[in-house]
């Protein structure tokens, strides 16, 4: 069965610091990759996704992620975080198998940004 | 457009009972998927429905079941509740079922089993 690992469970940064959240998955076939974010008191919402093409994808609010197939990784980055980026971040992988897929989420990374 | 609506928002049940949760997707969305979220396990996929058919299923026991109606609304049922079923149950909808669409999540139903 496929799995998704988010290595950092809790990250604390000061504003303007750079952010990189790790995400690795275990599945050798075709995948669609996502990062979702949950701001305090809000629904989960999509930050960005990758399913084909340029492995460097840009999402909302200045976030980007790079798909490195050889490393089975899809790390999330932001060059300069803001206090409003405080949230829970989830990496998700859809392992494509024929016409079906199984979504697998990582356990999440809690990011706290100090003003 | 209204978002994904889940009812009820909170539920308290006792062991052995059964429960039904409801999810109304965004208008026009035909795919509805369900997830269990707990602090220890994170988000785990339960199942996904598309056009009233269960197309994908996660690794949960048969006590967890669901269905989808012709208007795309979906219900999830858990029978013979166990303490470990206490969790936030999230529903998400999307336009299709190709696996690369954006999911729109509801606020969830917080289920407590006593």
Coordinates of N, CA, C and O in Angstrom, one line a residue, chain A residues 32 34 36 38 43-46 49 51 88 90 94 96 99-107, chain B residues 31 35 37 40-43 45 48 55-57 90 97-103 105-107:
Chain A
X32 N -0.7 11.6 -8.9 CA -1.1 13.0 -8.9 C -0.8 13.5 -7.5 O -1.0 12.8 -6.5
X34 N -0.6 16.7 -4.4 CA -1.3 17.9 -3.9 C -0.7 18.3 -2.6 O -0.2 17.6 -1.8
X36 N -2.5 20.6 0.5 CA -3.6 21.3 1.0 C -3.2 22.0 2.3 O -2.3 21.6 3.0
X38 N -4.9 24.0 5.9 CA -6.1 24.3 6.7 C -5.7 25.4 7.7 O -4.9 25.2 8.6
X43 N -11.9 25.5 6.4 CA -11.9 24.2 5.7 C -10.5 23.9 5.1 O -9.7 24.8 4.9
X44 N -10.2 22.7 4.9 CA -9.0 22.3 4.0 C -9.2 22.9 2.7 O -10.3 22.9 2.1
X45 N -8.1 23.5 2.1 CA -8.2 24.0 0.8 C -6.9 23.8 0.0 O -5.9 23.6 0.6
X46 N -7.1 23.7 -1.3 CA -5.9 23.3 -2.1 C -4.9 24.5 -2.2 O -5.3 25.6 -2.5
X49 N -1.2 21.8 -7.0 CA -1.2 20.3 -7.4 C -0.3 20.1 -8.6 O 0.0 21.1 -9.4
X51 N 0.1 17.1 -11.8 CA -0.2 15.8 -12.4 C 0.5 15.6 -13.7 O 0.6 14.4 -14.1
X88 N -2.1 24.3 9.2 CA -1.7 22.9 9.1 C -1.6 22.6 7.6 O -2.5 23.0 6.8
X90 N -1.0 19.7 4.6 CA -1.1 18.3 4.3 C -0.6 18.0 2.8 O -1.1 18.7 1.9
X94 N -2.4 10.9 -5.0 CA -3.4 10.0 -5.6 C -2.6 9.0 -6.5 O -1.9 9.3 -7.5
X96 N -2.4 6.4 -9.1 CA -3.3 6.0 -10.2 C -3.0 4.5 -10.6 O -1.9 4.1 -10.8
X99 N -8.0 2.8 -14.0 CA -9.0 3.9 -14.0 C -9.3 4.4 -12.6 O -10.2 5.3 -12.5
X100 N -8.7 3.8 -11.6 CA -9.0 4.2 -10.3 C -7.8 4.8 -9.5 O -6.7 4.7 -10.1
X101 N -8.1 5.3 -8.4 CA -7.0 5.9 -7.6 C -7.4 5.9 -6.2 O -8.6 5.8 -5.8
X102 N -6.4 5.8 -5.3 CA -6.6 5.9 -3.9 C -5.8 7.1 -3.3 O -4.6 7.2 -3.5
X103 N -6.6 8.1 -2.8 CA -5.9 9.2 -2.2 C -5.3 8.9 -0.8 O -5.9 8.2 0.0
X104 N -4.1 9.3 -0.7 CA -3.4 9.1 0.6 C -2.8 10.4 1.1 O -2.1 11.1 0.3
X105 N -3.1 10.7 2.3 CA -2.7 12.0 2.9 C -1.5 11.7 3.9 O -1.5 10.7 4.6
X106 N -0.6 12.7 4.0 CA 0.3 12.7 5.1 C -0.3 13.1 6.3 O -1.5 13.5 6.3
X107 N 0.4 13.0 7.5 CA -0.2 13.3 8.8 C -0.3 14.8 9.0 O -0.8 15.2 10.1
Chain B
X31 N -18.5 14.0 -8.0 CA -17.7 13.1 -7.1 C -17.7 13.5 -5.7 O -17.6 14.7 -5.4
X35 N -13.5 11.1 4.3 CA -12.2 10.9 5.0 C -12.5 10.9 6.5 O -13.4 11.6 7.0
X37 N -10.5 11.8 10.0 CA -9.4 12.6 10.4 C -9.3 12.4 11.9 O -10.2 12.7 12.7
X40 N -4.0 11.1 15.6 CA -2.9 10.1 15.5 C -2.7 9.6 14.1 O -1.5 9.3 13.7
X41 N -3.7 9.5 13.3 CA -3.7 8.9 12.0 C -3.7 9.9 10.8 O -3.5 9.6 9.7
X42 N -4.1 11.1 11.1 CA -4.2 12.1 10.1 C -5.5 11.9 9.3 O -6.5 11.4 9.8
X43 N -5.4 12.2 8.0 CA -6.6 12.0 7.1 C -6.5 10.7 6.4 O -5.5 10.4 5.8
X45 N -8.5 8.0 3.8 CA -9.6 7.9 2.8 C -10.5 6.7 3.1 O -10.1 5.6 3.3
X48 N -15.1 6.8 -2.2 CA -15.4 7.8 -3.1 C -16.6 7.4 -4.0 O -16.6 6.2 -4.5
X55 N -16.6 4.1 -6.5 CA -15.5 3.8 -7.5 C -14.2 3.5 -6.8 O -13.4 2.8 -7.4
X56 N -14.0 4.0 -5.7 CA -12.7 3.8 -5.0 C -13.0 3.6 -3.5 O -14.0 4.2 -2.9
X57 N -12.2 2.7 -2.9 CA -12.5 2.4 -1.5 C -11.2 2.3 -0.7 O -10.2 1.7 -1.2
X90 N -14.7 14.0 7.3 CA -14.7 15.1 6.3 C -15.3 14.5 5.0 O -15.0 13.4 4.6
X97 N -13.7 12.4 -11.7 CA -13.1 11.3 -11.0 C -11.8 10.9 -11.7 O -11.5 9.7 -11.6
X98 N -11.1 11.8 -12.2 CA -9.9 11.4 -12.9 C -8.7 11.4 -11.9 O -7.6 10.9 -12.3
X99 N -8.9 11.9 -10.7 CA -7.8 11.8 -9.8 C -6.9 13.0 -9.7 O -6.0 13.1 -8.9
X100 N -7.1 14.0 -10.6 CA -6.3 15.1 -10.6 C -7.1 16.4 -10.4 O -6.6 17.5 -10.5
X101 N -8.3 16.3 -10.0 CA -9.1 17.5 -9.7 C -8.9 18.0 -8.3 O -8.6 17.2 -7.4
X102 N -9.2 19.2 -8.1 CA -9.2 19.9 -6.8 C -10.3 19.4 -6.0 O -11.4 19.3 -6.5
X103 N -10.0 19.1 -4.8 CA -11.1 18.7 -3.8 C -11.6 19.9 -3.0 O -10.7 20.7 -2.6
X105 N -13.5 20.7 0.4 CA -13.8 20.1 1.6 C -14.9 20.8 2.4 O -15.0 22.0 2.3
X106 N -15.7 20.0 3.1 CA -16.7 20.6 4.0 C -16.0 20.8 5.4 O -14.8 20.5 5.6
X107 N -16.8 21.3 6.3 CA -16.3 21.6 7.7 C -16.2 20.3 8.5 O -15.5 20.3 9.5

